[in-house]
Amino acid sequence: MRDDNVCKGILVPGLPHPLLCPEKNEGWQRVRDAYEKARLELEESGAEILVLYSTFWPSILGHQIQAYPEPEWTYVDEEFHDLGSIDYKFRMDPEFAELAVTKCKERGLHARTVSYYGFPIDTGSIVALKLLNPENKLPAIIVSSNMYANRAESIVLGKSVRDAIDASGKKAAVVVVSALSNRLHTVEIDPKEDRIHSLKDHEWNSKFLEYLDKGRLEDVSQLSRQFHNEARVPKVVSFKPFWIMASIMGQNNLYDGNVLAYEPICGTGAAVVTLTPAEDTAGDLEYDEDDPEFYKGDREVLDFYDQPGMGPLEERDGD
Amino acid sequence: MSKGEIVMGALAPHPPHLVYAENPPQNEATAEGGWEELRWGYERLRDSLSEKDYDVIIIHTPHWATFVGTHFLGVEKFKSLSVDPIFPNIFRYNYDLTVDVELSKAIHDSAAEEGLLVKMMENPDFRIDYGTITSGHLVNPKWDKPIVCISSNRSKFYFNSELMQANMIKLGKATRRAVEASGKKALLLSSNSLSHRHFTTEPEIPEDMSKEHITNHNQYLWDMKMINLMKEGKTKELIDLMPDFTEQTVAETEAGCLTWLMSALDFPDYKATVHAYGTVIGTGNAIIGWDPKKAKI
Ligand SMILES: [Fe+2]
């Protein structure tokens, strides 16, 4: 494992079924079990703070960061209200939230903390915090997902959060709450009959998971726009979770990926994946080295003479 | 039992700024004013309602978004705090309201008869969306009438505006039929803005009116186009233009509220009364009333 201030990245889905009724579908139960495995990985990672980015929390006025010290509520999902209420009490880190806002502003973003009793924390964040951090061992912040933000703004947001992590001197885990394909069934289904909404969605999910399993985070980040076009219901301008995750974790493919679950939840692609910074064991593709900030000599990524595609030089070519 | 009726329909947008600016006791945040034109427009709407006798307010809201069918509140009392997720700095409102569950269920059943997928929301811990609270407060700050609250099914995201409208036309018809059968007099509210491209920053003083204007001229032109159709009683043309309007101005009509209202009023061919038009952080908002009595004149 590579030593890094961001010691773990975790992708989780945000619908409430694995929390409230995993028993209704074997796949939902497997997602619940995967959450538990991710929780154990998190516990062993040495993380001192949790940074959540939730696609379930839209913002308009720049970027909002949850900073209320102990948010507490009895929550009901607006769609799945018949699954029951969720009591929660979380532990946020207001100081770290302020630091993240400062770092956002330093990079030119409009950002603010929100710290109000009764603020409606989104379903995705609630589910993720309940299942990954049930005893509030780690303090957290939650970062909103700006509806209008596109790639540049999202990358800068991720880098700003990274700045805050580095400046805090704490080890952090990044949790991104998002479905892969997000097309819900628009009719009531028997839970036992749940399936990914379309084969095309499933194929794109599988492609992304193949990359993630190999730890190729920057590759999926680079493919986000295509994924948005192919497998997302376009409620917002772009598919941002991997831009955010990659820009916080380091915009490269140097991770050990662990796909802990992939199942349909009400038609959406629900995956639990962990990424752990790996030693420099990269292959020969783009972004397989760390994002260079200072020149320290070139890394011998490509051995010209071994390139199979190049072939030998033609005899009469040249001299 | 005499036949129920819709005594008035209104486009009643829900920028929380308008509640904030009035400093009602229910809201924790305080303001120095702001958005007067729209607030005075709401005053005029309230005045026009003061001569009307009605039993219930039916609100169709964008901020209770559902994807599996249309949902209806099915619990009689709700009392809690509504904090706006986008503007928590200005809207933290203590509400205490009553639901006409009987009528709610009747509209639910009537919509099911139209072939729509419907569901009652029966969880007492449910938090009422801030769109409903804001429109409800601005129309009836005393909250002395029960409400019916209808979620907005987001079929536009999954299919297209045309399908969304087809469903909302069915829902409007179902609403009218249920109201008539109930013997009750109802006020209907379409709780939405028109053009809906927001500014992405907020002035230091949110009510600093030197910073308020429409986001762009295109939005203004579209808003005027739609409002003029309402003024002229050309509501079928309004429905035909709605998909283009919604797309061009990212309008909040995407939630279907206005289409539902037009259908419930049976596509008024009489003039609507425009009480106000104004902007809130760049979005276009109109307060407009349709009085079916005028149709008979
Ligand atoms: Fe709204």
Coordinates of C-alpha atoms in Angstrom, one line a residue, chain A residues 57-62 64 73-85 88 110 112 114 116-121 146-148 182-188 197 233-236 268, chain B residues 28 63-69 71 80-90 92 117-127 129 153 157-159 196-202 250 281:
Chain A
W57 CA -27.5 16.5 -2.4
P58 CA -27.9 19.0 -5.2
S59 CA -26.8 22.6 -4.7
I60 CA -27.1 25.7 -6.8
L61 CA -25.2 28.4 -5.0
G62 CA -21.8 27.0 -5.5
Q64 CA -22.2 23.6 0.3
W73 CA -33.5 13.8 12.8
T74 CA -36.1 11.1 12.0
Y75 CA -35.9 11.0 8.3
V76 CA -38.3 9.7 5.6
D77 CA -37.4 9.3 2.0
E78 CA -39.7 11.2 -0.3
E79 CA -40.1 8.3 -2.7
F80 CA -39.7 5.2 -0.5
H81 CA -41.6 6.5 2.5
D82 CA -43.3 3.2 3.0
L83 CA -40.0 1.5 3.8
G84 CA -40.0 3.3 7.2
S85 CA -38.3 6.1 9.0
Y88 CA -30.0 9.3 12.8
H110 CA -18.0 29.8 -4.5
R112 CA -20.0 27.9 2.1
V114 CA -24.2 25.0 6.1
Y116 CA -28.4 24.6 10.8
Y117 CA -30.5 22.5 13.0
G118 CA -32.9 20.4 10.9
F119 CA -31.1 20.8 7.6
P120 CA -32.4 18.1 5.3
I121 CA -29.5 15.7 4.9
N146 CA -23.7 21.4 -7.7
M147 CA -26.3 21.0 -10.4
Y148 CA -24.6 23.2 -12.9
N182 CA -29.3 5.6 -12.4
R183 CA -32.5 4.6 -14.3
L184 CA -35.1 3.6 -11.7
H185 CA -38.0 1.4 -12.5
T186 CA -40.9 3.8 -12.9
V187 CA -43.4 1.2 -11.9
E188 CA -43.8 -0.8 -8.7
H197 CA -33.1 -1.4 -16.1
V233 CA -30.8 9.7 -16.9
P234 CA -29.6 13.3 -17.4
K235 CA -31.1 15.1 -14.3
V236 CA -27.9 17.2 -14.0
T268 CA -30.2 1.3 -10.9
Chain B
E28 CA -36.2 31.7 11.9
H63 CA -40.1 19.7 -4.6
W64 CA -41.8 16.5 -3.8
A65 CA -40.3 14.7 -6.7
T66 CA -41.3 11.1 -7.2
F67 CA -40.3 8.6 -9.9
V68 CA -42.6 5.7 -9.2
G69 CA -46.1 7.3 -9.8
H71 CA -48.0 10.4 -4.4
S80 CA -42.2 20.1 12.0
L81 CA -39.4 22.4 10.7
S82 CA -38.8 22.9 7.0
V83 CA -35.3 23.9 6.1
D84 CA -34.6 24.7 2.5
P85 CA -31.7 22.5 1.2
I86 CA -30.6 25.2 -1.3
F87 CA -31.2 28.3 0.8
P88 CA -31.0 27.2 4.4
N89 CA -29.7 30.6 5.4
I90 CA -33.1 32.2 4.6
R92 CA -36.2 27.6 8.3
L117 CA -49.8 4.9 -11.0
V118 CA -50.6 6.4 -7.6
K119 CA -49.6 6.0 -4.0
M120 CA -50.7 7.4 -0.6
M121 CA -47.9 8.7 1.7
E122 CA -48.8 7.4 5.1
N123 CA -45.6 7.8 7.1
P124 CA -46.3 10.3 9.9
D125 CA -42.6 11.3 10.1
F126 CA -42.6 12.6 6.5
R127 CA -41.3 16.1 6.1
D129 CA -41.4 19.9 1.0
N153 CA -43.8 12.6 -11.1
F157 CA -36.5 12.9 -17.0
Y158 CA -37.2 9.3 -18.0
F159 CA -39.3 9.8 -21.1
H196 CA -35.6 28.7 -13.9
R197 CA -31.9 29.3 -14.6
H198 CA -30.5 30.5 -11.2
F199 CA -27.6 32.6 -10.4
T200 CA -25.0 30.3 -8.8
T201 CA -23.9 32.9 -6.3
E202 CA -25.8 34.9 -3.8
V250 CA -34.9 25.0 -17.9
I281 CA -32.0 34.9 -8.0

